[in-house]
Coordinates of C-alpha atoms in Angstrom, one line a residue:
M1 CA -62.9 -13.4 147.0
L2 CA -62.3 -13.8 143.2
A3 CA -61.9 -17.4 143.6
A4 CA -65.3 -17.7 145.3
V5 CA -67.0 -15.8 142.5
L6 CA -65.3 -17.9 139.8
L7 CA -66.4 -21.0 141.8
A8 CA -70.0 -19.8 142.1
V9 CA -70.1 -19.0 138.4
A10 CA -68.7 -22.5 137.5
A11 CA -71.1 -24.2 139.8
A12 CA -74.2 -22.5 138.4
P13 CA -75.9 -24.5 135.7
A14 CA -75.3 -22.9 132.2
G15 CA -78.4 -22.1 130.0
E16 CA -82.0 -21.6 130.3
P17 CA -84.7 -24.1 131.3
A18 CA -86.5 -25.4 128.1
A19 CA -88.9 -28.2 127.2
V20 CA -87.3 -31.1 125.4
L21 CA -88.5 -34.4 124.2
A22 CA -88.2 -37.2 126.8
R23 CA -88.2 -39.8 124.0
T24 CA -87.5 -40.1 120.3
V25 CA -90.7 -39.1 118.2
E26 CA -91.1 -40.6 114.8
R27 CA -92.5 -38.7 111.8
G28 CA -96.3 -38.7 111.8
E29 CA -96.7 -39.2 115.6
V30 CA -98.9 -36.8 117.6
L31 CA -97.1 -35.2 120.5
A32 CA -98.5 -35.1 124.0
R33 CA -97.5 -33.1 127.0
A34 CA -96.2 -36.4 128.6
D35 CA -93.6 -36.5 125.9
F36 CA -91.7 -33.6 127.3
E37 CA -89.3 -32.8 130.2
T38 CA -87.4 -29.7 131.2
Q39 CA -83.6 -29.4 130.8
R40 CA -81.2 -26.5 130.7
L41 CA -80.1 -25.6 127.2
P42 CA -77.9 -22.8 125.9
A43 CA -80.0 -19.7 125.3
A44 CA -79.5 -19.8 121.6
V45 CA -81.0 -23.4 121.5
A46 CA -83.8 -22.6 124.0
R47 CA -84.9 -19.6 122.1
G48 CA -87.8 -20.5 119.7
A49 CA -88.5 -23.9 121.4
L50 CA -92.2 -24.6 121.6
S51 CA -93.8 -25.2 125.1
P52 CA -95.4 -28.5 125.7
A53 CA -98.8 -26.8 125.6
D54 CA -98.1 -25.4 122.2
A55 CA -96.7 -28.7 120.8
A56 CA -99.3 -31.1 122.3
G57 CA -101.7 -32.3 119.7
Q58 CA -99.4 -31.5 116.8
E59 CA -98.0 -34.1 114.4
A60 CA -94.2 -34.4 113.9
T61 CA -93.2 -33.6 110.5
R62 CA -89.8 -35.4 110.9
R63 CA -88.1 -37.7 113.3
I64 CA -87.2 -35.8 116.4
M65 CA -84.5 -37.2 118.8
A66 CA -85.0 -37.4 122.6
G67 CA -83.4 -34.4 124.3
S68 CA -84.2 -32.1 121.4
A69 CA -86.2 -28.9 121.6
V70 CA -89.3 -28.8 119.4
R71 CA -89.5 -25.9 116.9
V72 CA -92.5 -24.6 114.7
A73 CA -91.0 -26.3 111.6
D74 CA -90.9 -29.7 113.4
V75 CA -94.7 -30.0 113.8
A76 CA -97.9 -29.4 111.8
A77 CA -101.6 -29.9 112.4
P78 CA -102.4 -33.6 112.5
R79 CA -103.4 -35.1 109.2
L80 CA -107.0 -36.5 109.2
V81 CA -106.7 -37.7 105.6
R82 CA -103.7 -39.6 104.2
R83 CA -102.8 -40.1 100.7
G84 CA -103.8 -43.5 99.4
E85 CA -106.2 -44.3 102.3
N86 CA -109.8 -45.2 101.9
V87 CA -112.0 -42.3 103.0
T88 CA -115.8 -41.6 103.0
I89 CA -116.9 -38.9 100.7
A90 CA -119.8 -37.0 102.2
L91 CA -122.1 -34.5 100.6
V92 CA -124.1 -32.8 103.3
S93 CA -127.0 -30.4 102.9
G94 CA -129.0 -29.7 106.1
A95 CA -130.3 -33.1 107.2
L96 CA -129.5 -34.8 103.9
R97 CA -126.3 -36.8 104.0
I98 CA -125.1 -38.8 100.9
T99 CA -121.9 -40.8 101.3
S100 CA -119.7 -42.8 98.8
P101 CA -116.4 -44.7 99.2
G102 CA -113.3 -42.9 98.0
R103 CA -109.5 -42.8 98.1
A104 CA -107.5 -39.8 99.1
L105 CA -105.0 -38.5 96.6
A106 CA -103.2 -36.3 99.1
D107 CA -102.7 -35.7 102.8
A108 CA -104.9 -33.0 104.6
A109 CA -105.5 -31.6 108.0
R110 CA -108.9 -30.5 109.2
G111 CA -110.3 -27.8 106.9
E112 CA -107.6 -28.2 104.2
P113 CA -108.6 -28.9 100.6
V114 CA -108.0 -32.4 99.3
R115 CA -108.6 -34.3 96.1
V116 CA -110.2 -37.7 96.3
L117 CA -111.1 -40.5 93.8
N118 CA -114.7 -41.6 94.1
L119 CA -114.5 -45.4 93.8
A120 CA -118.1 -45.8 92.7
T121 CA -117.7 -43.4 89.7
N122 CA -114.0 -43.3 89.1
R123 CA -114.2 -39.4 89.1
T124 CA -111.8 -37.1 90.9
L125 CA -113.5 -34.7 93.3
E126 CA -112.3 -31.7 95.4
G127 CA -113.4 -31.6 98.9
T128 CA -112.3 -30.6 102.4
A129 CA -111.0 -32.9 105.2
A130 CA -113.7 -32.8 107.9
A131 CA -112.8 -35.8 110.2
T132 CA -110.6 -38.8 110.3
G133 CA -111.1 -40.6 107.0
E134 CA -113.9 -38.2 105.9
V135 CA -113.9 -35.7 103.1
R136 CA -116.8 -33.3 102.7
I137 CA -117.9 -32.0 99.3
A138 CA -119.3 -28.5 99.2
L139 CA -122.5 -27.9 97.3
P140 CA -122.2 -25.5 94.3

């Protein structure tokens, strides 16, 4: 009887089911639900792992190897503006929209503040990342 119990315990898969990456994800890549698969992991490793639904749409902050669980510190909101890239600076007031070419001086996700260099005037402005490659300047 004891041998049957030991055999049953040894045959049972160890750990808890958790979502892990099916492929290696490079820093800056945006995760999708299709990037995940389920594997059994030790309880300590599975604890704190993000679900595919929570991680989808997030950007990897570092290289994450295949088979690894994704944690909160591994992902961030996707960057719409990247340092050194050309952007459109937009001043919007009602139906009025004035744009100018610029260069981002930092990375920013949607709604985050970002400094930009206005290429037409060579002035540094403070704005908010609004869309991919677009920074909006608030009216005073």
